[in-house]
mmCIF file of C-alpha atoms and ligand atoms in Angstrom:
data_model
loop_
_atom_site.group_PDB
_atom_site.id
_atom_site.type_symbol
_atom_site.label_atom_id
_atom_site.label_comp_id
_atom_site.label_asym_id
_atom_site.label_seq_id
_atom_site.Cartn_x
_atom_site.Cartn_y
_atom_site.Cartn_z
ATOM 1 C CA MET H 226 87.582 147.288 93.370
ATOM 2 C CA ASN H 227 84.825 149.722 94.212
ATOM 3 C CA ILE H 228 85.469 151.593 97.425
ATOM 4 C CA ALA H 229 82.318 153.008 98.957
ATOM 5 C CA ALA H 230 82.472 156.528 100.347
ATOM 6 C CA ASN H 231 81.792 155.377 103.886
ATOM 7 C CA THR H 232 84.530 152.731 103.829
ATOM 8 C CA ILE H 233 86.732 152.539 106.891
ATOM 9 C CA PRO H 234 90.054 151.364 105.487
ATOM 10 C CA PHE H 235 92.384 149.107 107.443
ATOM 11 C CA VAL H 236 95.167 151.662 107.138
ATOM 12 C CA ASP H 237 94.983 155.193 105.730
ATOM 13 C CA LEU H 238 98.200 157.171 105.461
ATOM 14 C CA SER H 239 96.758 159.952 103.325
ATOM 15 C CA SER H 240 96.122 162.430 106.159
ATOM 16 C CA GLN H 241 99.654 161.998 107.466
ATOM 17 C CA ASN H 242 101.105 162.420 103.972
ATOM 18 C CA ARG H 243 98.959 165.480 103.252
ATOM 19 C CA LEU H 244 100.098 167.105 106.470
ATOM 20 C CA LEU H 245 103.767 166.648 105.553
ATOM 21 C CA ASP H 246 103.424 167.100 101.809
ATOM 22 C CA THR H 247 105.463 170.311 101.527
ATOM 23 C CA GLU H 248 108.151 169.240 103.994
ATOM 24 C CA ILE H 249 108.640 165.864 102.334
ATOM 25 C CA HIS H 250 108.810 167.285 98.843
ATOM 26 C CA ALA H 251 111.439 169.765 99.999
ATOM 27 C CA ALA H 252 113.469 166.982 101.610
ATOM 28 C CA ILE H 253 113.292 164.826 98.471
ATOM 29 C CA ASN H 254 114.224 167.815 96.293
ATOM 30 C CA ARG H 255 117.307 168.421 98.423
ATOM 31 C CA VAL H 256 118.451 164.864 97.675
ATOM 32 C CA LEU H 257 117.782 165.368 93.962
ATOM 33 C CA ASP H 258 119.797 168.599 94.033
ATOM 34 C CA GLN H 259 122.689 167.031 95.923
ATOM 35 C CA GLY H 260 122.603 163.842 93.897
ATOM 36 C CA ASP H 261 123.875 161.754 96.836
ATOM 37 C CA PHE H 262 121.438 158.919 96.160
ATOM 38 C CA VAL H 263 123.456 156.154 97.825
ATOM 39 C CA MET H 264 124.791 156.576 101.366
ATOM 40 C CA GLY H 265 124.055 160.285 101.217
ATOM 41 C CA GLU H 266 123.856 162.888 103.925
ATOM 42 C CA ALA H 267 120.236 162.126 104.870
ATOM 43 C CA VAL H 268 121.138 158.470 105.538
ATOM 44 C CA ARG H 269 123.774 159.436 108.070
ATOM 45 C CA SER H 270 121.492 162.050 109.662
ATOM 46 C CA PHE H 271 118.612 159.624 109.939
ATOM 47 C CA GLU H 272 120.826 156.848 111.339
ATOM 48 C CA ILE H 273 121.996 159.187 114.090
ATOM 49 C CA ALA H 274 118.510 160.534 114.832
ATOM 50 C CA PHE H 275 116.776 157.155 114.889
ATOM 51 C CA ALA H 276 119.448 155.456 117.006
ATOM 52 C CA GLN H 277 119.181 158.310 119.464
ATOM 53 C CA ALA H 278 115.394 157.968 119.555
ATOM 54 C CA CYS H 279 115.885 154.269 120.426
ATOM 55 C CA GLY H 280 118.402 155.147 123.127
ATOM 56 C CA VAL H 281 121.355 153.370 121.500
ATOM 57 C CA LYS H 282 124.621 154.489 119.967
ATOM 58 C CA HIS H 283 124.540 153.194 116.400
ATOM 59 C CA GLY H 284 122.064 153.004 113.544
ATOM 60 C CA ILE H 285 122.946 151.213 110.328
ATOM 61 C CA GLY H 286 120.489 151.835 107.516
ATOM 62 C CA VAL H 287 119.757 148.823 105.325
ATOM 63 C CA ALA H 288 117.424 147.993 102.455
ATOM 64 C CA CYS H 289 114.612 146.444 104.538
ATOM 65 C CA GLY H 290 113.754 144.954 107.904
ATOM 66 C CA THR H 291 114.474 141.423 106.723
ATOM 67 C CA ASP H 292 118.041 142.438 105.886
ATOM 68 C CA ALA H 293 118.367 144.169 109.255
ATOM 69 C CA ILE H 294 117.613 140.829 110.922
ATOM 70 C CA ALA H 295 119.846 138.748 108.649
ATOM 71 C CA LEU H 296 122.835 141.105 108.582
ATOM 72 C CA GLY H 297 122.409 142.056 112.233
ATOM 73 C CA LEU H 298 122.490 138.464 113.427
ATOM 74 C CA GLN H 299 125.457 137.795 111.182
ATOM 75 C CA ALA H 300 127.243 140.877 112.536
ATOM 76 C CA ALA H 301 126.531 139.576 116.042
ATOM 77 C CA GLY H 302 128.384 136.373 115.166
ATOM 78 C CA ILE H 303 125.482 134.012 114.475
ATOM 79 C CA LYS H 304 126.592 131.297 112.036
ATOM 80 C CA PRO H 305 125.760 127.820 110.703
ATOM 81 C CA GLY H 306 125.551 125.287 113.512
ATOM 82 C CA ASP H 307 124.097 127.790 115.963
ATOM 83 C CA GLU H 308 120.506 127.529 117.121
ATOM 84 C CA VAL H 309 118.347 130.649 117.281
ATOM 85 C CA ILE H 310 115.015 130.756 119.125
ATOM 86 C CA LEU H 311 112.065 132.704 117.739
ATOM 87 C CA PRO H 312 108.265 132.650 118.070
ATOM 88 C CA ALA H 313 106.137 130.570 115.685
ATOM 89 C CA ASN H 314 103.588 133.406 115.357
ATOM 90 C CA THR H 315 105.534 136.145 113.670
ATOM 91 C CA PHE H 316 105.733 137.611 110.209
ATOM 92 C CA VAL H 317 107.773 135.156 108.152
ATOM 93 C CA ALA H 318 110.583 137.725 107.724
ATOM 94 C CA THR H 319 111.819 136.942 111.242
ATOM 95 C CA LEU H 320 112.334 133.334 110.207
ATOM 96 C CA ILE H 321 113.853 134.310 106.852
ATOM 97 C CA GLY H 322 116.340 136.612 108.594
ATOM 98 C CA VAL H 323 117.414 133.894 111.003
ATOM 99 C CA MET H 324 117.760 131.267 108.262
ATOM 100 C CA ARG H 325 119.881 133.546 106.075
ATOM 101 C CA THR H 326 122.665 133.327 108.660
ATOM 102 C CA GLY H 327 122.780 129.563 108.128
ATOM 103 C CA ALA H 328 121.793 129.022 111.768
ATOM 104 C CA THR H 329 119.069 126.563 112.728
ATOM 105 C CA PRO H 330 115.788 128.232 113.680
ATOM 106 C CA VAL H 331 114.057 126.820 116.755
ATOM 107 C CA LEU H 332 110.440 127.914 116.973
ATOM 108 C CA VAL H 333 108.486 128.188 120.209
ATOM 109 C CA ASP H 334 104.878 128.871 121.143
ATOM 110 C CA CYS H 335 103.403 132.144 122.388
ATOM 111 C CA ASP H 336 101.543 133.355 125.437
ATOM 112 C CA PRO H 337 97.833 132.946 124.585
ATOM 113 C CA ASN H 338 96.864 136.295 126.136
ATOM 114 C CA THR H 339 99.518 138.641 124.766
ATOM 115 C CA ALA H 340 100.499 136.646 121.644
ATOM 116 C CA LEU H 341 104.135 137.384 122.582
ATOM 117 C CA ILE H 342 106.800 134.679 122.682
ATOM 118 C CA ASP H 343 106.434 132.400 125.722
ATOM 119 C CA LEU H 344 109.749 132.714 127.530
ATOM 120 C CA ASN H 345 109.158 129.547 129.549
ATOM 121 C CA ALA H 346 108.790 127.660 126.295
ATOM 122 C CA ALA H 347 111.938 129.412 125.077
ATOM 123 C CA ALA H 348 113.872 128.290 128.167
ATOM 124 C CA THR H 349 112.753 124.716 127.553
ATOM 125 C CA ALA H 350 113.967 124.876 123.946
ATOM 126 C CA ILE H 351 117.500 125.973 124.861
ATOM 127 C CA THR H 352 120.304 123.484 124.116
ATOM 128 C CA GLN H 353 124.112 123.524 124.105
ATOM 129 C CA ARG H 354 123.992 125.076 120.645
ATOM 130 C CA THR H 355 121.551 127.900 121.368
ATOM 131 C CA ARG H 356 123.286 131.199 120.741
ATOM 132 C CA ALA H 357 120.473 133.712 120.475
ATOM 133 C CA ILE H 358 116.813 134.484 121.028
ATOM 134 C CA VAL H 359 114.905 136.765 118.657
ATOM 135 C CA PRO H 360 111.926 138.137 120.597
ATOM 136 C CA VAL H 361 109.380 139.856 118.352
ATOM 137 C CA HIS H 362 107.692 142.916 119.849
ATOM 138 C CA LEU H 363 104.508 141.836 118.127
ATOM 139 C CA TYR H 364 101.729 144.312 117.271
ATOM 140 C CA GLY H 365 103.719 147.098 118.977
ATOM 141 C CA GLN H 366 104.008 145.548 122.429
ATOM 142 C CA MET H 367 107.414 144.693 123.880
ATOM 143 C CA VAL H 368 108.369 141.335 125.308
ATOM 144 C CA SER H 369 109.313 142.022 128.953
ATOM 145 C CA PRO H 370 112.924 143.314 128.998
ATOM 146 C CA SER H 371 113.591 142.095 132.558
ATOM 147 C CA ALA H 372 112.368 138.592 131.741
ATOM 148 C CA LEU H 373 114.417 138.552 128.529
ATOM 149 C CA LEU H 374 117.578 139.764 130.243
ATOM 150 C CA GLU H 375 117.205 137.180 132.981
ATOM 151 C CA LEU H 376 116.759 134.393 130.442
ATOM 152 C CA ALA H 377 119.756 135.595 128.437
ATOM 153 C CA SER H 378 122.067 135.775 131.426
ATOM 154 C CA THR H 379 120.907 132.438 132.866
ATOM 155 C CA TYR H 380 121.655 130.588 129.646
ATOM 156 C CA ASP H 381 124.404 132.841 128.285
ATOM 157 C CA ILE H 382 122.680 133.647 124.992
ATOM 158 C CA ILE H 383 122.275 136.940 123.172
ATOM 159 C CA ILE H 384 119.039 138.853 122.641
ATOM 160 C CA PHE H 385 118.387 140.225 119.165
ATOM 161 C CA GLU H 386 115.083 142.125 119.032
ATOM 162 C CA ASP H 387 112.759 142.130 116.060
ATOM 163 C CA ALA H 388 111.351 145.619 116.608
ATOM 164 C CA ALA H 389 109.804 145.944 113.135
ATOM 165 C CA GLN H 390 106.346 146.543 114.652
ATOM 166 C CA ALA H 391 107.419 148.524 117.703
ATOM 167 C CA HIS H 392 108.926 151.897 116.762
ATOM 168 C CA LEU H 393 109.686 153.710 120.020
ATOM 169 C CA ALA H 394 107.691 151.279 122.156
ATOM 170 C CA GLU H 395 108.595 151.300 125.855
ATOM 171 C CA CYS H 396 108.470 148.784 128.660
ATOM 172 C CA GLU H 397 110.041 148.763 132.126
ATOM 173 C CA GLY H 398 112.059 151.850 131.209
ATOM 174 C CA TYR H 399 113.515 150.297 128.047
ATOM 175 C CA ARG H 400 112.910 151.473 124.511
ATOM 176 C CA ALA H 401 112.396 148.803 121.853
ATOM 177 C CA GLY H 402 115.810 148.182 120.356
ATOM 178 C CA SER H 403 117.770 148.919 123.520
ATOM 179 C CA VAL H 404 117.252 145.619 125.340
ATOM 180 C CA GLY H 405 119.403 143.209 123.362
ATOM 181 C CA VAL H 406 122.835 143.405 121.746
ATOM 182 C CA ALA H 407 121.108 144.724 118.628
ATOM 183 C CA ALA H 408 117.671 145.106 117.054
ATOM 184 C CA ALA H 409 116.049 145.241 113.649
ATOM 185 C CA TYR H 410 113.591 147.871 112.457
ATOM 186 C CA SER H 411 111.571 148.010 109.258
ATOM 187 C CA PHE H 412 110.289 151.148 107.533
ATOM 188 C CA TYR H 413 107.886 149.349 105.221
ATOM 189 C CA PRO H 414 105.263 152.000 104.318
ATOM 190 C CA SER H 415 102.542 150.807 106.712
ATOM 191 C CA LYS H 416 104.781 150.464 109.780
ATOM 192 C CA ASN H 417 104.452 153.094 112.529
ATOM 193 C CA LEU H 418 107.316 154.942 110.833
ATOM 194 C CA GLY H 419 107.091 154.183 107.128
ATOM 195 C CA ALA H 420 109.119 155.145 104.072
ATOM 196 C CA PHE H 421 107.820 155.619 100.525
ATOM 197 C CA GLY H 422 109.150 152.177 99.706
ATOM 198 C CA ASP H 423 111.302 149.628 101.504
ATOM 199 C CA GLY H 424 113.788 150.478 104.207
ATOM 200 C CA GLY H 425 115.229 149.091 107.429
ATOM 201 C CA MET H 426 117.717 149.728 110.184
ATOM 202 C CA LEU H 427 119.898 147.810 112.568
ATOM 203 C CA VAL H 428 120.344 149.588 115.891
ATOM 204 C CA THR H 429 122.964 148.606 118.444
ATOM 205 C CA ARG H 430 125.038 150.007 121.258
ATOM 206 C CA ASN H 431 127.847 147.583 120.422
ATOM 207 C CA ASP H 432 130.705 149.124 118.396
ATOM 208 C CA ASP H 433 131.878 145.819 116.903
ATOM 209 C CA ILE H 434 128.407 144.775 115.730
ATOM 210 C CA ALA H 435 127.880 148.229 114.210
ATOM 211 C CA GLN H 436 131.149 148.078 112.330
ATOM 212 C CA ALA H 437 130.552 144.516 111.123
ATOM 213 C CA ALA H 438 127.079 145.462 109.858
ATOM 214 C CA GLN H 439 128.394 148.546 108.077
ATOM 215 C CA THR H 440 130.847 146.309 106.254
ATOM 216 C CA LEU H 441 128.327 143.563 105.453
ATOM 217 C CA ARG H 442 125.752 145.926 103.935
ATOM 218 C CA ASN H 443 128.381 147.496 101.698
ATOM 219 C CA TYR H 444 129.747 144.478 99.730
ATOM 220 C CA GLY H 445 131.787 143.340 102.732
ATOM 221 C CA ALA H 446 134.180 146.213 102.156
ATOM 222 C CA PRO H 447 135.277 148.339 105.126
ATOM 223 C CA ARG H 448 137.312 150.327 102.581
ATOM 224 C CA LYS H 449 136.237 150.767 98.974
ATOM 225 C CA TYR H 450 137.316 147.823 96.778
ATOM 226 C CA TYR H 451 138.934 145.920 99.691
ATOM 227 C CA HIS H 452 136.655 143.087 100.759
ATOM 228 C CA THR H 453 137.239 141.459 104.117
ATOM 229 C CA GLU H 454 133.816 139.773 104.376
ATOM 230 C CA VAL H 455 131.451 138.036 102.003
ATOM 231 C CA GLY H 456 128.961 140.852 102.156
ATOM 232 C CA THR H 457 126.011 142.065 100.164
ATOM 233 C CA ASN H 458 124.482 145.287 98.864
ATOM 234 C CA SER H 459 121.797 146.385 101.312
ATOM 235 C CA ARG H 460 121.611 150.101 101.988
ATOM 236 C CA LEU H 461 118.869 152.496 102.966
ATOM 237 C CA ASP H 462 118.212 154.795 99.988
ATOM 238 C CA THR H 463 118.999 158.445 100.617
ATOM 239 C CA ILE H 464 115.573 159.482 99.326
ATOM 240 C CA GLN H 465 113.873 157.112 101.774
ATOM 241 C CA ALA H 466 116.104 158.353 104.597
ATOM 242 C CA ALA H 467 115.098 161.938 103.763
ATOM 243 C CA VAL H 468 111.408 160.976 103.964
ATOM 244 C CA LEU H 469 111.942 159.137 107.251
ATOM 245 C CA LEU H 470 113.985 161.967 108.757
ATOM 246 C CA THR H 471 111.143 164.353 107.953
ATOM 247 C CA LYS H 472 108.551 162.064 109.544
ATOM 248 C CA LEU H 473 110.532 161.116 112.667
ATOM 249 C CA PRO H 474 109.627 164.187 114.776
ATOM 250 C CA TYR H 475 105.939 163.277 114.345
ATOM 251 C CA LEU H 476 106.282 159.650 115.384
ATOM 252 C CA ASP H 477 105.622 160.191 119.078
ATOM 253 C CA GLY H 478 102.420 162.063 118.296
ATOM 254 C CA TRP H 479 101.263 159.356 115.878
ATOM 255 C CA ASN H 480 101.976 156.668 118.463
ATOM 256 C CA GLY H 481 99.961 158.703 120.969
ATOM 257 C CA ASP H 482 97.085 158.769 118.496
ATOM 258 C CA ARG H 483 97.290 155.002 118.098
ATOM 259 C CA TYR H 484 97.252 154.564 121.866
ATOM 260 C CA ARG H 485 94.154 156.740 122.275
ATOM 261 C CA ILE H 486 92.368 154.826 119.515
ATOM 262 C CA ALA H 487 93.307 151.541 121.203
ATOM 263 C CA GLN H 488 91.935 152.782 124.510
ATOM 264 C CA GLN H 489 88.672 153.707 122.836
ATOM 265 C CA TYR H 490 88.505 150.237 121.263
ATOM 266 C CA ASP H 491 89.264 148.657 124.662
ATOM 267 C CA THR H 492 86.470 150.556 126.361
ATOM 268 C CA LEU H 493 83.858 149.997 123.672
ATOM 269 C CA LEU H 494 84.735 146.322 123.255
ATOM 270 C CA GLN H 495 84.521 145.513 126.949
ATOM 271 C CA PRO H 496 80.819 144.500 126.865
ATOM 272 C CA LEU H 497 81.616 142.019 124.085
ATOM 273 C CA ALA H 498 83.907 139.959 126.314
ATOM 274 C CA GLU H 499 81.021 137.810 127.494
ATOM 275 C CA PHE H 500 80.297 136.970 123.851
ATOM 276 C CA GLY H 501 83.796 135.672 123.317
ATOM 277 C CA ILE H 502 85.404 138.739 121.760
ATOM 278 C CA ARG H 503 88.422 140.157 123.546
ATOM 279 C CA PRO H 504 91.418 142.279 122.616
ATOM 280 C CA ILE H 505 94.906 140.818 122.762
ATOM 281 C CA GLN H 506 96.144 141.816 126.212
ATOM 282 C CA ASN H 507 98.329 144.880 126.676
ATOM 283 C CA GLN H 508 100.911 144.337 129.403
ATOM 284 C CA ASN H 509 103.021 147.353 128.431
ATOM 285 C CA GLY H 510 100.501 150.039 129.382
ATOM 286 C CA GLN H 511 101.246 153.317 127.628
ATOM 287 C CA GLY H 512 104.450 151.938 126.119
ATOM 288 C CA HIS H 513 102.445 149.846 123.617
ATOM 289 C CA VAL H 514 102.617 151.572 120.219
ATOM 290 C CA TYR H 515 99.770 149.604 118.620
ATOM 291 C CA HIS H 516 101.159 148.921 115.184
ATOM 292 C CA LEU H 517 98.080 146.689 115.055
ATOM 293 C CA TYR H 518 94.957 146.474 117.179
ATOM 294 C CA VAL H 519 94.097 142.787 117.336
ATOM 295 C CA ILE H 520 91.070 141.038 118.795
ATOM 296 C CA GLU H 521 90.471 137.356 119.331
ATOM 297 C CA VAL H 522 87.147 135.876 118.282
ATOM 298 C CA GLY H 523 87.105 133.108 120.854
ATOM 299 C CA GLU H 524 85.572 129.674 120.636
ATOM 300 C CA THR H 525 82.652 130.801 122.783
ATOM 301 C CA CYS H 526 81.640 133.377 120.181
ATOM 302 C CA HIS H 527 78.766 132.042 118.081
ATOM 303 C CA ILE H 528 80.343 133.228 114.833
ATOM 304 C CA ASP H 529 83.835 132.511 113.705
ATOM 305 C CA ARG H 530 86.556 134.926 112.693
ATOM 306 C CA ASP H 531 86.177 134.446 108.950
ATOM 307 C CA VAL H 532 82.446 135.165 109.075
ATOM 308 C CA LEU H 533 83.056 138.257 111.179
ATOM 309 C CA GLN H 534 85.694 139.506 108.758
ATOM 310 C CA ALA H 535 83.560 138.866 105.672
ATOM 311 C CA THR H 536 80.523 140.506 107.227
ATOM 312 C CA LEU H 537 82.515 143.543 108.344
ATOM 313 C CA ASN H 538 83.744 143.794 104.773
ATOM 314 C CA ASP H 539 80.115 143.765 103.586
ATOM 315 C CA HIS H 540 79.624 146.740 105.883
ATOM 316 C CA ASN H 541 82.607 148.518 104.288
ATOM 317 C CA ILE H 542 84.942 147.950 107.206
ATOM 318 C CA GLN H 543 88.320 146.592 106.207
ATOM 319 C CA THR H 544 90.295 144.347 108.511
ATOM 320 C CA GLY H 545 93.418 142.175 108.402
ATOM 321 C CA ILE H 546 94.765 138.919 109.824
ATOM 322 C CA HIS H 547 98.262 138.934 111.278
ATOM 323 C CA TYR H 548 98.857 136.154 110.506
ATOM 324 C CA PRO H 549 96.546 133.468 109.107
ATOM 325 C CA LEU H 550 99.170 130.695 109.061
ATOM 326 C CA PRO H 551 101.996 130.346 111.595
ATOM 327 C CA CYS H 552 105.574 130.029 110.331
ATOM 328 C CA HIS H 553 105.854 126.330 111.169
ATOM 329 C CA LEU H 554 102.879 125.409 108.958
ATOM 330 C CA GLN H 555 104.034 127.401 105.925
ATOM 331 C CA PRO H 556 104.737 125.031 103.018
ATOM 332 C CA ALA H 557 108.173 126.588 102.436
ATOM 333 C CA TYR H 558 109.310 125.559 105.915
ATOM 334 C CA ALA H 559 107.897 122.044 106.063
ATOM 335 C CA THR H 560 111.498 120.782 106.117
ATOM 336 C CA LEU H 561 111.938 122.248 109.606
ATOM 337 C CA GLY H 562 109.893 119.256 110.727
ATOM 338 C CA TYR H 563 107.111 120.888 112.718
ATOM 339 C CA LYS H 564 103.530 119.659 112.491
ATOM 340 C CA GLU H 565 100.032 120.821 113.180
ATOM 341 C CA GLY H 566 99.753 120.745 116.958
ATOM 342 C CA SER H 567 103.403 121.692 117.525
ATOM 343 C CA PHE H 568 102.406 125.129 118.841
ATOM 344 C CA PRO H 569 98.746 125.064 119.899
ATOM 345 C CA HIS H 570 98.476 128.658 121.129
ATOM 346 C CA ALA H 571 99.991 130.100 117.963
ATOM 347 C CA GLU H 572 97.752 127.891 115.833
ATOM 348 C CA ARG H 573 94.611 128.833 117.726
ATOM 349 C CA LEU H 574 95.384 132.537 117.462
ATOM 350 C CA CYS H 575 95.914 132.219 113.716
ATOM 351 C CA ARG H 576 92.381 130.851 113.439
ATOM 352 C CA ASN H 577 90.797 133.403 115.777
ATOM 353 C CA ILE H 578 92.535 136.768 115.485
ATOM 354 C CA LEU H 579 91.373 139.795 113.565
ATOM 355 C CA SER H 580 93.190 143.138 113.190
ATOM 356 C CA LEU H 581 90.831 146.120 113.280
ATOM 357 C CA PRO H 582 91.360 149.421 111.436
ATOM 358 C CA MET H 583 94.103 151.409 113.173
ATOM 359 C CA TYR H 584 96.008 154.446 111.966
ATOM 360 C CA PRO H 585 96.799 157.930 113.234
ATOM 361 C CA GLY H 586 93.958 160.237 112.276
ATOM 362 C CA MET H 587 91.250 157.600 112.604
ATOM 363 C CA SER H 588 88.287 159.366 114.173
ATOM 364 C CA GLU H 589 86.349 158.488 117.309
ATOM 365 C CA SER H 590 83.196 158.017 115.286
ATOM 366 C CA GLN H 591 84.976 155.582 112.979
ATOM 367 C CA VAL H 592 86.160 153.502 115.947
ATOM 368 C CA GLN H 593 82.631 153.603 117.272
ATOM 369 C CA ARG H 594 81.199 152.402 113.968
ATOM 370 C CA VAL H 595 83.665 149.509 113.839
ATOM 371 C CA VAL H 596 82.696 148.307 117.303
ATOM 372 C CA GLU H 597 78.962 148.845 116.788
ATOM 373 C CA THR H 598 79.125 146.820 113.601
ATOM 374 C CA ILE H 599 81.036 144.018 115.326
ATOM 375 C CA GLN H 600 78.415 144.054 118.043
ATOM 376 C CA MET H 601 75.564 143.939 115.557
ATOM 377 C CA ILE H 602 77.127 141.022 113.703
ATOM 378 C CA SER H 603 78.253 138.959 116.643
ATOM 379 C CA VAL H 604 75.769 139.719 119.391
ATOM 380 C CA ASP H 605 72.542 141.449 118.510
ATOM 381 C CA ASN H 606 71.674 139.787 115.288
ATOM 382 C CA PRO H 607 73.054 136.294 114.768
ATOM 383 C CA ALA H 608 71.117 135.868 111.524
ATOM 384 C CA ALA H 609 72.971 138.771 109.892
ATOM 385 C CA SER H 610 76.188 136.824 110.001
ATOM 386 C CA ALA H 611 74.938 133.860 108.042
ATOM 387 C CA HIS H 612 74.651 135.665 104.758
ATOM 388 C CA SER H 613 78.119 136.748 103.967
ATOM 389 C CA LEU H 614 80.009 133.488 103.493
ATOM 390 C CA LEU H 615 77.075 131.954 101.644
ATOM 391 C CA THR H 616 76.689 134.729 99.125
ATOM 392 C CA ARG H 617 80.338 135.291 98.262
HETATM 393 C C1 PLP Z 702 107.610 144.064 108.635
HETATM 394 C C2 PLP Z 702 108.282 143.052 109.472
HETATM 395 C C3 PLP Z 702 109.557 142.540 109.166
HETATM 396 C C4 PLP Z 702 110.246 142.751 107.858
HETATM 397 O O1 PLP Z 702 110.429 143.986 107.406
HETATM 398 P P1 PLP Z 702 110.613 144.276 105.829
HETATM 399 O O2 PLP Z 702 111.069 145.682 105.850
HETATM 400 O O3 PLP Z 702 109.292 144.080 105.184
HETATM 401 O O4 PLP Z 702 111.658 143.343 105.316
HETATM 402 C C5 PLP Z 702 110.153 141.684 110.077
HETATM 403 N N1 PLP Z 702 109.536 141.300 111.189
HETATM 404 C C6 PLP Z 702 108.318 141.737 111.513
HETATM 405 C C7 PLP Z 702 107.701 141.280 112.787
HETATM 406 C C8 PLP Z 702 107.640 142.610 110.655
HETATM 407 O O5 PLP Z 702 106.399 143.013 110.978
#
């Protein structure tokens, strides 16, 4: 692929990596010198530091966010026969994590304005067998902790947060990861805190869940060669932990950058509301960490999302769709028995949403160019939009 010089990428981590180049190399070299590649010193240090940043007692480093969900739910006692509620519009890993426990996933629709799980729909879906809800702090915005806690206490279920997109997000005085009995984080490279490969963490204030997860990730052995659980091998690499530990002190600043960029988008996009283009609503205020900045190209807009995306691409502006197909319509999960129409809000968002470029270090003039181009395509010059889909 030819990348033009004026391209605005969807994500660009190069400035962040350049800034930390020396520090990160030194941290990696320390691991190479020590040779503690598995469960080394940096893993323990990062577990302690990240758990503290989340405001909870324990961090258990695992191989990826998906494992953090699967092993975390298992450590919290979720098992076959249980029902677990989760939103239909999430990255499929949430569903995979739930299903790996053997529990039955119960999907629910989302709030059309925030794209977060609709807790009224969740309440309606609760049965005798419901044991847990997995709220997803989607795009970096937390599901209301007070509303979650009220739901959980009313129906006596546990909350297990999918915080993979919400590193250090805050809402109502809670940090992401400190609301439920436990929470899953991912350090996939493009997340707000990203490794140089895969990585994940379970965070919890509960001693028993922490201990169970430590056992499960390490072949089910609380003591070497003595296996009390049917476990697995899922550990955070020491090299990745060293990278993450080096980056962690910068996370707050990067999140602040993301927030400022989002505010600039909000302001510049405001005049486009009457043309059917509006950002997904932020109800967290400054606690939103904007893993993604997502707009909806509404039905009143005279072009559709796919045309907007293709035309932006023609103008060297890269965008994403998170996600184009909801979990319940994925072929792999047809056996769950949902159909088109099961979750209308989630389905509509999948057709209409577009994630704009967003990364720490993105400049004001880049944000401006993105919005001006959207405006040109969708408002000023309707004819410009026709070309792209036809000529591809
Ligand atoms: C990234 C992500 C995950 C999975 O994390 P991996 O580290 O890729 O396994 C889970 N849930 C959500 C919402 C995510 O965005």
